[in-house]
Structure formats: C-alpha cells, structure tokens
Amino acid sequence: MSRVRVHNFSVSLDGFGTGEGQSLEAPFGHAGQRLHEWFFATQTFQQMHGQGSGDTGVDNAIAGTWGDGIGAEIMGRNKFGPQRGPWENHEWNGWWGPDPVFHTPVFVLTHHPRPSVEMEGGTVFHFIDATPQEALRQAREAAGGLDVRIGGGPSTVREFLAADLVDHLHVTIVPIVLGRGIRLWDGLEDLEQRFDKVESVTTPSGVTHLTFARP
Amino acid sequence: MSRVRVHNFSVSLDGFGTGEGQSLEAPFGHAGQRLHEWFFATQTFQQMHGQGSGDTGVDNAIAGTWGDGIGAEIMGRNKFGPQRGPWENHEWNGWWGPDPVFHTPVFVLTHHPRPSVEMEGGTVFHFIDATPQEALRQAREAAGGLDVRIGGGPSTVREFLAADLVDHLHVTIVPIVLGRGIRLWDGLEDLEQRFDKVESVTTPSGVTHLTFARP
C-alpha cells in the first residue's frame, strides 16, 4: 500500500503551525514568514518557484524529499486560499499561481465543492467535502500507486494524524514562540507510540527536524 | 548583577512541562518518567543522587552546568511536594529526602508560608508568598552575588519568563506528545526576541536542547 506522508511542516515551540489572522496578504497570519525562513533559503524551495540558487545543506536535503514518489496531495482549504464560506467566484485559483508547485492531482478539502481546475504543469485541483478516510481513498486512486502527501495546514494534518492515517510525519520545530494561531499537536496524546522510528536533528539554521515514521 | 537561570527543564512536543494528575507517587502525573529519561541516564543525575555511574556524553555535559555558580534556587510549591492548600503538618519535608540535591537556600513559592527548614548538606527551604520580583530579590540576597536558578515547575518558570526576569533558559524538548498537563509557553509570545542568543542541539538520546540566553 502506498504511504501517507507529511513533509516540511513547520511549527513554533508552542506548537502553532500557523499564526492568527490569515488573509490574502498574510497566508500564515501574524507568523509572517518566521515559520518558513529555513525553507525559503533552500535550493528546493527556490527551484520550486523557478529561481536558480538556494542553500544546499542539510535543510535542503531534508526538504528536498517532499516530492519523491508522491502521486497526489490532500490539503485543507486554507492552504488553497483565504476564503471562508461559499466561494464568491471561481476565478481566483489559489495562492499557487498559474503553474503550482505540486504537479499532481491536489484534493482540497472544503464544505463547498466547486468544479475541478486544471492548471499548468500537471496540477489539478479537486474540491471535495469528505472525511479523511474518503479523501485518502480518492487521492490514492488518483496517485496511481504512488504515495499521498498531506500538505497542511495544521488542522488538516491534525485530522489525518487523529485518524491514524499518516505513515511519515516530518515536522520542523522553529525556535520561536508564536503565542496564538492553530496548533498541530492538540488531541494527539501518545502520538509517538504509533511510530517505529522517531528521529530528530538540529541544523545550523537553528531549526530541528523531527520525523515520526513507520513502514 | 547575578544572572537568573533555568536548566534542564523538559517539555513535550506540545509544550507540557508536567503531566496531569500530580501525586506523591507521580510527581509528573501521567507523564511518569518520560520527560526525564534523558536526564536520569546522565552522570550528573546519578551523582546528584549518590550513585556512581551514568552517561558522560553531550546530555551530561549540558545537564551538568545546572549548579555552576548558583547561590540559590526558587521553586514552585509543587516541586517541593504534592500538597495543596494549608499545610496539614510540617513533618514531611518534601520530595527531596534528608539531603536534598540543591545545597543552597531554596525559596519555595506558596500562598501558605511555614517556618524555614534546614536540611543536611546546606539546603535550607524558605517558604514565601511573594511576587516573582520579590522572590528574586530575596533569593539574590541569599545567593551572595551568585546566580539564581528558577527550578520549576512550568507555572513558576512561565511566571518568571512573563516578568522578563530570566537571562538563561535551557529547555529540553522530548519527542513525545503528552496531550495534557501544564504548559510552559502559554502567554509568552515573541519570547525569543528578548534574547541575544538562541541555540539548539539534538543529542543521540533523541532530545533537543534549546537555549535562550542574554548577558
């Protein structure tokens, strides 16, 4: 069976995966870019966004595994865009530009389904109102035997962890205290006990990469 | 001016410094020993408790700095014992045995003062009902120019951090999700910005030592 993976998911010391006050201009709310500075500096990120350089150290090596063997992504609606409630129109196609970085089918979880959108570069956004289990069933079918990535945000990752559907969880702990926002770890007591392998490594950028994995 | 330091303060990934349900038999509640296994394994801990061996690796090197230049400790009442409310008697002198590990004056914060108790080995417990600022004033006076350690638990450390009284904060992040207990980081938004130096290192035991420091 294909595996379900989370990559490059940044949290603050107090466990927030995003800040408070998400908007079009501030996808991570008051956190700004602070949770992802380590990632923006990597070659992986720079190349995802069509730029040429970027660091090639350990952060990059770890970040760069995000796409290996991935055939589909599932994301929460807030990772697609800041809208809440019914879609006002279908013209804005998300934060990710005309050629999104995913290059696979992407299942956007929303209580307000809308028609699928085919973007450049192989990304197709599907909008579904589904449980984690049902979303995963659809994503697995679309992934053609490859792995499925749970792309975030924190509520979506937390729901898939709570349903015990995640086989590889890579969280990056950033040494800041956000104070408010959406927490990753709530309701996940003893999460580590479901995994065979727990690894941590701190890199020179100051972040700690934590991985929970099982076969 | 002498510095105020926190050492070897363990938290879970979700930021809990102790579990739920503290009792005489379970000083850390449902967390059991899980937050401190890394510490128990060190020579520093073994020698504190009169035993001879223990690991001498990086965890030990970091843990071992806890007493250097310390002239007094301040702790919350729950680090002294599990009692709540008025003291039922003054015969039980805390979790720390006849010769406590501190070997300095120790100021126990409580709304129920009682007479000071002189133990073996130089530890004297003073019971005071005081603000963080006033407790620190008394501890500094007793420390004779040496540093003051804030010993925990999480509420006490948090109060001293909230009052911006801490100069050196060493937190050990243990890769477990406790789910419930007492959180360290609540109400401390942007804490890292008060410090000049933020360092992290993961050791082979799997924990991450995080240090916030300022001169």
GROMACS .gro file of C-alpha atoms in nm:
model
  430
    1MET     CA    1   0.000   0.000   0.000
    2SER     CA    2   0.124   0.346  -0.076
    3ARG     CA    3   0.229   0.557   0.223
    4VAL     CA    4   0.082   0.880   0.353
    5ARG     CA    5   0.340   1.149   0.421
    6VAL     CA    6   0.373   1.494   0.571
    7HIS     CA    7   0.681   1.700   0.481
    8ASN     CA    8   0.832   2.032   0.582
    9PHE     CA    9   0.556   2.112   0.825
   10SER     CA   10   0.684   2.394   1.045
   11VAL     CA   11   0.565   2.457   1.397
   12SER     CA   12   0.670   2.703   1.665
   13LEU     CA   13   0.796   2.592   2.007
   14ASP     CA   14   0.442   2.630   2.132
   15GLY     CA   15   0.315   2.403   1.856
   16PHE     CA   16   0.144   2.650   1.625
   17GLY     CA   17   0.151   2.559   1.255
   18THR     CA   18   0.016   2.895   1.152
   19GLY     CA   19  -0.044   3.227   1.319
   20GLU     CA   20  -0.364   3.417   1.382
   21GLY     CA   21  -0.531   3.636   1.119
   22GLN     CA   22  -0.483   3.461   0.786
   23SER     CA   23  -0.552   3.683   0.486
   24LEU     CA   24  -0.463   3.708   0.119
   25GLU     CA   25  -0.157   3.912   0.210
   26ALA     CA   26  -0.067   3.702   0.514
   27PRO     CA   27  -0.117   3.330   0.445
   28PHE     CA   28   0.032   3.248   0.788
   29GLY     CA   29  -0.127   3.538   0.973
   30HIS     CA   30   0.083   3.715   1.232
   31ALA     CA   31   0.353   3.446   1.196
   32GLY     CA   32   0.453   3.615   0.872
   33GLN     CA   33   0.748   3.431   0.719
   34ARG     CA   34   0.900   3.331   1.052
   35LEU     CA   35   0.796   2.966   1.040
   36HIS     CA   36   0.940   2.913   0.693
   37GLU     CA   37   1.256   3.117   0.665
   38TRP     CA   38   1.462   2.798   0.691
   39PHE     CA   39   1.267   2.657   0.394
   40PHE     CA   40   1.275   2.966   0.176
   41ALA     CA   41   1.655   2.959   0.196
   42THR     CA   42   1.680   2.611   0.044
   43GLN     CA   43   1.752   2.524  -0.317
   44THR     CA   44   1.443   2.301  -0.303
   45PHE     CA   45   1.219   2.599  -0.238
   46GLN     CA   46   1.399   2.827  -0.483
   47GLN     CA   47   1.370   2.570  -0.761
   48MET     CA   48   1.003   2.503  -0.685
   49HIS     CA   49   0.947   2.869  -0.758
   50GLY     CA   50   1.162   2.888  -1.070
   51GLN     CA   51   1.462   3.052  -0.912
   52GLY     CA   52   1.810   2.919  -0.952
   53SER     CA   53   2.003   2.924  -0.632
   54GLY     CA   54   1.946   2.848  -0.267
   55ASP     CA   55   2.130   2.663   0.006
   56THR     CA   56   2.226   2.300  -0.049
   57GLY     CA   57   2.291   2.194   0.311
   58VAL     CA   58   2.107   1.959   0.541
   59ASP     CA   59   1.785   2.165   0.548
   60ASN     CA   60   1.775   2.137   0.172
   61ALA     CA   61   1.847   1.765   0.170
   62ILE     CA   62   1.559   1.702   0.408
   63ALA     CA   63   1.321   1.946   0.242
   64GLY     CA   64   1.400   1.801  -0.100
   65THR     CA   65   1.243   1.465  -0.025
   66TRP     CA   66   0.895   1.617  -0.022
   67GLY     CA   67   0.812   1.521  -0.380
   68ASP     CA   68   0.984   1.183  -0.414
   69GLY     CA   69   0.731   0.919  -0.508
   70ILE     CA   70   0.432   1.144  -0.441
   71GLY     CA   71   0.131   1.094  -0.670
   72ALA     CA   72  -0.125   1.324  -0.508
   73GLU     CA   73  -0.167   1.581  -0.234
   74ILE     CA   74  -0.450   1.648   0.007
   75MET     CA   75  -0.471   1.998   0.154
   76GLY     CA   76  -0.709   2.198   0.367
   77ARG     CA   77  -0.896   2.481   0.205
   78ASN     CA   78  -0.687   2.743   0.383
   79LYS     CA   79  -0.377   2.619   0.202
   80PHE     CA   80  -0.556   2.688  -0.126
   81GLY     CA   81  -0.673   3.036  -0.034
   82PRO     CA   82  -0.802   3.258   0.246
   83GLN     CA   83  -1.171   3.244   0.154
   84ARG     CA   84  -1.427   3.119   0.405
   85GLY     CA   85  -1.783   3.002   0.338
   86PRO     CA   86  -1.935   2.974  -0.012
   87TRP     CA   87  -1.699   3.067  -0.297
   88GLU     CA   88  -1.777   3.416  -0.420
   89ASN     CA   89  -1.645   3.326  -0.764
   90HIS     CA   90  -1.435   3.060  -0.930
   91GLU     CA   91  -1.192   3.294  -1.100
   92TRP     CA   92  -0.917   3.309  -0.842
   93ASN     CA   93  -0.737   2.977  -0.845
   94GLY     CA   94  -0.544   2.990  -0.523
   95TRP     CA   95  -0.219   3.117  -0.384
   96TRP     CA   96  -0.010   2.896  -0.609
   97GLY     CA   97  -0.008   3.085  -0.940
   98PRO     CA   98  -0.074   2.951  -1.291
   99ASP     CA   99   0.183   2.668  -1.259
  100PRO     CA  100   0.152   2.541  -0.898
  101VAL     CA  101   0.440   2.358  -0.739
  102PHE     CA  102   0.252   2.031  -0.693
  103HIS     CA  103   0.244   1.884  -1.046
  104THR     CA  104  -0.003   1.615  -0.934
  105PRO     CA  105  -0.372   1.596  -0.852
  106VAL     CA  106  -0.444   1.801  -0.538
  107PHE     CA  107  -0.754   1.736  -0.329
  108VAL     CA  108  -0.872   2.048  -0.150
  109LEU     CA  109  -1.094   1.971   0.149
  110THR     CA  110  -1.389   2.209   0.167
  111HIS     CA  111  -1.751   2.206   0.270
  112HIS     CA  112  -1.817   2.398  -0.051
  113PRO     CA  113  -1.724   2.183  -0.352
  114ARG     CA  114  -1.669   2.355  -0.687
  115PRO     CA  115  -1.560   2.229  -1.030
  116SER     CA  116  -1.209   2.090  -1.065
  117VAL     CA  117  -0.947   2.321  -1.213
  118GLU     CA  118  -0.664   2.202  -1.434
  119MET     CA  119  -0.358   2.421  -1.401
  120GLU     CA  120  -0.032   2.426  -1.595
  121GLY     CA  121   0.235   2.172  -1.515
  122GLY     CA  122   0.011   1.882  -1.418
  123THR     CA  123  -0.156   2.022  -1.107
  124VAL     CA  124  -0.531   1.958  -1.100
  125PHE     CA  125  -0.726   2.097  -0.804
  126HIS     CA  126  -1.025   1.887  -0.696
  127PHE     CA  127  -1.257   2.032  -0.433
  128ILE     CA  128  -1.417   1.769  -0.212
  129ASP     CA  129  -1.626   1.756   0.104
  130ALA     CA  130  -1.502   1.431   0.253
  131THR     CA  131  -1.375   1.259   0.566
  132PRO     CA  132  -1.002   1.199   0.588
  133GLN     CA  133  -1.060   0.833   0.500
  134GLU     CA  134  -1.267   0.913   0.191
  135ALA     CA  135  -1.032   1.190   0.078
  136LEU     CA  136  -0.743   0.948   0.111
  137ARG     CA  137  -0.929   0.684  -0.089
  138GLN     CA  138  -0.979   0.931  -0.374
  139ALA     CA  139  -0.622   1.060  -0.353
  140ARG     CA  140  -0.479   0.708  -0.356
  141GLU     CA  141  -0.682   0.626  -0.663
  142ALA     CA  142  -0.551   0.938  -0.836
  143ALA     CA  143  -0.194   0.871  -0.723
  144GLY     CA  144  -0.169   0.550  -0.924
  145GLY     CA  145   0.018   0.353  -0.660
  146LEU     CA  146   0.242   0.637  -0.551
  147ASP     CA  147   0.238   0.797  -0.205
  148VAL     CA  148  -0.005   1.065  -0.092
  149ARG     CA  149   0.115   1.382   0.077
  150ILE     CA  150  -0.093   1.563   0.337
  151GLY     CA  151   0.003   1.920   0.262
  152GLY     CA  152  -0.144   2.107   0.558
  153GLY     CA  153  -0.250   2.331   0.719
  154PRO     CA  154  -0.232   2.233   1.083
  155SER     CA  155  -0.600   2.138   1.117
  156THR     CA  156  -0.581   1.908   0.818
  157VAL     CA  157  -0.259   1.741   0.931
  158ARG     CA  158  -0.405   1.703   1.280
  159GLU     CA  159  -0.721   1.538   1.143
  160PHE     CA  160  -0.521   1.284   0.945
  161LEU     CA  161  -0.299   1.212   1.246
  162ALA     CA  162  -0.604   1.175   1.471
  163ALA     CA  163  -0.744   0.922   1.223
  164ASP     CA  164  -0.408   0.740   1.234
  165LEU     CA  165  -0.363   0.768   0.858
  166VAL     CA  166  -0.011   0.914   0.847
  167ASP     CA  167   0.296   0.693   0.799
  168HIS     CA  168   0.569   0.956   0.774
  169LEU     CA  169   0.548   1.284   0.964
  170HIS     CA  170   0.824   1.540   0.919
  171VAL     CA  171   0.780   1.842   1.144
  172THR     CA  172   1.028   2.129   1.161
  173ILE     CA  173   1.044   2.296   1.500
  174VAL     CA  174   1.132   2.664   1.471
  175PRO     CA  175   1.265   2.825   1.791
  176ILE     CA  176   1.005   3.098   1.819
  177VAL     CA  177   0.703   3.140   2.046
  178LEU     CA  178   0.402   3.241   1.834
  179GLY     CA  179   0.155   3.263   2.119
  180ARG     CA  180  -0.158   3.226   1.903
  181GLY     CA  181  -0.278   3.060   1.587
  182ILE     CA  182  -0.368   2.699   1.506
  183ARG     CA  183  -0.196   2.421   1.699
  184LEU     CA  184  -0.076   2.099   1.544
  185TRP     CA  185  -0.049   1.867   1.845
  186ASP     CA  186  -0.384   1.912   2.020
  187GLY     CA  187  -0.574   1.590   2.082
  188LEU     CA  188  -0.284   1.368   1.977
  189GLU     CA  189  -0.171   1.228   2.314
  190ASP     CA  190   0.086   0.949   2.279
  191LEU     CA  191   0.114   1.008   1.904
  192GLU     CA  192   0.477   0.896   1.908
  193GLN     CA  193   0.378   0.549   2.021
  194ARG     CA  194   0.221   0.474   1.684
  195PHE     CA  195   0.553   0.505   1.505
  196ASP     CA  196   0.852   0.273   1.494
  197LYS     CA  197   1.109   0.536   1.431
  198VAL     CA  198   1.148   0.878   1.591
  199GLU     CA  199   1.440   1.089   1.472
  200SER     CA  200   1.547   1.446   1.543
  201VAL     CA  201   1.826   1.657   1.404
  202THR     CA  202   1.909   2.021   1.455
  203THR     CA  203   2.068   2.202   1.164
  204PRO     CA  204   2.287   2.513   1.151
  205SER     CA  205   1.984   2.728   1.063
  206GLY     CA  206   1.865   2.661   1.419
  207VAL     CA  207   1.559   2.452   1.338
  208THR     CA  208   1.505   2.093   1.448
  209HIS     CA  209   1.372   1.839   1.202
  210LEU     CA  210   1.162   1.574   1.374
  211THR     CA  211   1.045   1.263   1.191
  212PHE     CA  212   0.795   1.002   1.306
  213ALA     CA  213   0.787   0.708   1.065
  214ARG     CA  214   0.652   0.357   1.023
  215PRO     CA  215   0.675   0.119   0.731
  216MET     CA  216   2.423   4.172   3.856
  217SER     CA  217   2.392   3.799   3.904
  218ARG     CA  218   2.201   3.611   3.633
  219VAL     CA  219   1.876   3.419   3.659
  220ARG     CA  220   1.890   3.075   3.502
  221VAL     CA  221   1.666   2.783   3.416
  222HIS     CA  222   1.831   2.445   3.349
  223ASN     CA  223   1.725   2.101   3.235
  224PHE     CA  224   1.362   2.197   3.203
  225SER     CA  225   1.197   1.926   2.995
  226VAL     CA  226   0.889   1.981   2.781
  227SER     CA  227   0.697   1.760   2.543
  228LEU     CA  228   0.646   1.849   2.177
  229ASP     CA  229   0.314   2.001   2.276
  230GLY     CA  230   0.487   2.215   2.537
  231PHE     CA  231   0.383   2.046   2.860
  232GLY     CA  232   0.636   2.066   3.143
  233THR     CA  233   0.442   1.819   3.355
  234GLY     CA  234   0.151   1.584   3.301
  235GLU     CA  235  -0.192   1.579   3.459
  236GLY     CA  236  -0.264   1.425   3.798
  237GLN     CA  237   0.036   1.504   4.018
  238SER     CA  238   0.052   1.295   4.337
  239LEU     CA  239   0.305   1.177   4.592
  240GLU     CA  240   0.370   0.869   4.380
  241ALA     CA  241   0.362   1.056   4.049
  242PRO     CA  242   0.539   1.393   4.074
  243PHE     CA  243   0.491   1.447   3.698
  244GLY     CA  244   0.141   1.299   3.680
  245HIS     CA  245   0.060   1.086   3.379
  246ALA     CA  246   0.389   1.188   3.217
  247GLY     CA  247   0.560   0.944   3.453
  248GLN     CA  248   0.934   0.943   3.385
  249ARG     CA  249   0.901   1.010   3.014
  250LEU     CA  250   1.007   1.375   3.025
  251HIS     CA  251   1.323   1.299   3.221
  252GLU     CA  252   1.460   0.968   3.098
  253TRP     CA  253   1.735   1.155   2.915
  254PHE     CA  254   1.834   1.324   3.244
  255PHE     CA  255   1.815   1.016   3.466
  256ALA     CA  256   2.069   0.848   3.237
  257THR     CA  257   2.333   1.115   3.293
  258GLN     CA  258   2.623   1.102   3.535
  259THR     CA  259   2.508   1.443   3.661
  260PHE     CA  260   2.179   1.299   3.779
  261GLN     CA  261   2.332   0.978   3.913
  262GLN     CA  262   2.586   1.173   4.119
  263MET     CA  263   2.322   1.416   4.246
  264HIS     CA  264   2.153   1.112   4.396
  265GLY     CA  265   2.465   0.948   4.532
  266GLN     CA  266   2.506   0.690   4.264
  267GLY     CA  267   2.831   0.633   4.084
  268SER     CA  268   2.784   0.588   3.714
  269GLY     CA  269   2.576   0.736   3.435
  270ASP     CA  270   2.640   0.854   3.082
  271THR     CA  271   2.905   1.115   3.018
  272GLY     CA  272   2.800   1.232   2.671
  273VAL     CA  273   2.654   1.558   2.549
  274ASP     CA  274   2.335   1.532   2.754
  275ASN     CA  275   2.550   1.504   3.064
  276ALA     CA  276   2.774   1.793   2.967
  277ILE     CA  277   2.473   2.018   2.921
  278ALA     CA  278   2.288   1.893   3.229
  279GLY     CA  279   2.599   1.930   3.441
  280THR     CA  280   2.607   2.307   3.413
  281TRP     CA  281   2.295   2.338   3.629
  282GLY     CA  282   2.483   2.407   3.952
  283ASP     CA  283   2.779   2.615   3.831
  284GLY     CA  284   2.780   2.949   4.010
  285ILE     CA  285   2.432   2.905   4.156
  286GLY     CA  286   2.376   3.054   4.502
  287ALA     CA  287   2.002   2.999   4.547
  288GLU     CA  288   1.702   2.836   4.385
  289ILE     CA  289   1.341   2.948   4.356
  290MET     CA  290   1.082   2.677   4.301
  291GLY     CA  291   0.706   2.645   4.292
  292ARG     CA  292   0.535   2.464   4.573
  293ASN     CA  293   0.458   2.164   4.350
  294LYS     CA  294   0.828   2.099   4.307
  295PHE     CA  295   0.854   2.071   4.683
  296GLY     CA  296   0.561   1.838   4.727
  297PRO     CA  297   0.211   1.749   4.605
  298GLN     CA  298   0.015   1.920   4.884
  299ARG     CA  299  -0.240   2.187   4.802
  300GLY     CA  300  -0.393   2.445   5.035
  301PRO     CA  301  -0.291   2.489   5.400
  302TRP     CA  302  -0.014   2.254   5.517
  303GLU     CA  303  -0.161   1.967   5.715
  304ASN     CA  304   0.161   1.930   5.909
  305HIS     CA  305   0.523   2.038   5.888
  306GLU     CA  306   0.674   1.696   5.931
  307TRP     CA  307   0.711   1.592   5.568
  308ASN     CA  308   0.993   1.795   5.418
  309GLY     CA  309   0.941   1.742   5.050
  310TRP     CA  310   1.028   1.503   4.776
  311TRP     CA  311   1.399   1.562   4.809
  312GLY     CA  312   1.497   1.345   5.108
  313PRO     CA  313   1.708   1.439   5.410
  314ASP     CA  314   2.000   1.569   5.197
  315PRO     CA  315   1.838   1.750   4.901
  316VAL     CA  316   2.035   1.799   4.582
  317PHE     CA  317   2.032   2.178   4.598
  318HIS     CA  318   2.292   2.256   4.871
  319THR     CA  319   2.185   2.624   4.874
  320PRO     CA  320   1.894   2.826   5.008
  321VAL     CA  321   1.576   2.730   4.823
  322PHE     CA  322   1.278   2.965   4.813
  323VAL     CA  323   0.950   2.774   4.779
  324LEU     CA  324   0.668   2.992   4.646
  325THR     CA  325   0.344   2.926   4.831
  326HIS     CA  326   0.038   3.115   4.947
  327HIS     CA  327   0.081   2.929   5.278
  328PRO     CA  328   0.414   3.026   5.438
  329ARG     CA  329   0.558   2.799   5.709
  330PRO     CA  330   0.881   2.805   5.910
  331SER     CA  331   1.206   2.755   5.722
  332VAL     CA  332   1.360   2.409   5.733
  333GLU     CA  333   1.732   2.345   5.738
  334MET     CA  334   1.822   2.015   5.576
  335GLU     CA  335   2.151   1.829   5.554
  336GLY     CA  336   2.410   1.938   5.302
  337GLY     CA  337   2.338   2.310   5.304
  338THR     CA  338   1.986   2.314   5.162
  339VAL     CA  339   1.753   2.546   5.354
  340PHE     CA  340   1.391   2.564   5.242
  341HIS     CA  341   1.224   2.903   5.288
  342PHE     CA  342   0.851   2.927   5.222
  343ILE     CA  343   0.741   3.263   5.090
  344ASP     CA  344   0.429   3.420   4.944
  345ALA     CA  345   0.584   3.668   4.704
  346THR     CA  346   0.576   3.807   4.352
  347PRO     CA  347   0.849   3.687   4.116
  348GLN     CA  348   1.029   4.019   4.163
  349GLU     CA  349   1.021   3.999   4.543
  350ALA     CA  350   1.115   3.631   4.548
  351LEU     CA  351   1.411   3.711   4.325
  352ARG     CA  352   1.517   3.997   4.549
  353GLN     CA  353   1.525   3.762   4.848
  354ALA     CA  354   1.698   3.485   4.654
  355ARG     CA  355   1.963   3.724   4.523
  356GLU     CA  356   2.032   3.844   4.872
  357ALA     CA  357   2.071   3.485   4.991
  358ALA     CA  358   2.285   3.391   4.690
  359GLY     CA  359   2.564   3.627   4.790
  360GLY     CA  360   2.639   3.752   4.441
  361LEU     CA  361   2.600   3.418   4.272
  362ASP     CA  362   2.330   3.333   4.016
  363VAL     CA  363   1.975   3.232   4.100
  364ARG     CA  364   1.816   2.925   3.943
  365ILE     CA  365   1.444   2.906   3.874
  366GLY     CA  366   1.384   2.539   3.937
  367GLY     CA  367   1.031   2.489   3.806
  368GLY     CA  368   0.766   2.367   3.768
  369PRO     CA  369   0.621   2.502   3.447
  370SER     CA  370   0.393   2.761   3.606
  371THR     CA  371   0.681   2.906   3.806
  372VAL     CA  372   0.916   2.919   3.508
  373ARG     CA  373   0.640   3.075   3.299
  374GLU     CA  374   0.576   3.344   3.560
  375PHE     CA  375   0.943   3.441   3.572
  376LEU     CA  376   0.962   3.445   3.192
  377ALA     CA  377   0.645   3.655   3.171
  378ALA     CA  378   0.804   3.903   3.414
  379ASP     CA  379   1.115   3.906   3.189
  380LEU     CA  380   1.340   3.803   3.477
  381VAL     CA  381   1.520   3.508   3.312
  382ASP     CA  382   1.863   3.550   3.146
  383HIS     CA  383   1.941   3.189   3.057
  384LEU     CA  384   1.666   2.943   2.964
  385HIS     CA  385   1.762   2.584   2.888
  386VAL     CA  386   1.465   2.376   2.775
  387THR     CA  387   1.492   2.014   2.667
  388ILE     CA  388   1.236   1.913   2.409
  389VAL     CA  389   1.142   1.547   2.440
  390PRO     CA  390   0.979   1.394   2.129
  391ILE     CA  391   0.656   1.282   2.292
  392VAL     CA  392   0.304   1.423   2.280
  393LEU     CA  393   0.167   1.443   2.636
  394GLY     CA  394  -0.173   1.584   2.545
  395ARG     CA  395  -0.249   1.730   2.888
  396GLY     CA  396  -0.078   1.883   3.187
  397ILE     CA  397   0.073   2.225   3.247
  398ARG     CA  398   0.215   2.415   2.951
  399LEU     CA  399   0.535   2.616   2.962
  400TRP     CA  400   0.494   2.851   2.665
  401ASP     CA  401   0.146   2.996   2.713
  402GLY     CA  402   0.133   3.375   2.719
  403LEU     CA  403   0.494   3.415   2.610
  404GLU     CA  404   0.450   3.537   2.252
  405ASP     CA  405   0.777   3.653   2.094
  406LEU     CA  406   0.977   3.532   2.394
  407GLU     CA  407   1.277   3.459   2.170
  408GLN     CA  408   1.308   3.826   2.079
  409ARG     CA  409   1.420   3.910   2.431
  410PHE     CA  410   1.735   3.701   2.398
  411ASP     CA  411   2.055   3.759   2.204
  412LYS     CA  412   2.145   3.401   2.154
  413VAL     CA  413   1.921   3.110   2.056
  414GLU     CA  414   2.088   2.771   2.024
  415SER     CA  415   1.956   2.422   1.961
  416VAL     CA  416   2.126   2.086   1.953
  417THR     CA  417   1.984   1.738   1.921
  418THR     CA  418   2.171   1.462   2.100
  419PRO     CA  419   2.183   1.087   2.036
  420SER     CA  420   1.922   1.028   2.309
  421GLY     CA  421   1.675   1.197   2.076
  422VAL     CA  422   1.607   1.510   2.278
  423THR     CA  423   1.676   1.865   2.163
  424HIS     CA  424   1.841   2.110   2.399
  425LEU     CA  425   1.725   2.465   2.334
  426THR     CA  426   1.893   2.762   2.498
  427PHE     CA  427   1.780   3.124   2.504
  428ALA     CA  428   2.043   3.346   2.660
  429ARG     CA  429   2.139   3.708   2.715
  430PRO     CA  430   2.430   3.862   2.902
   0.00000   0.00000   0.00000
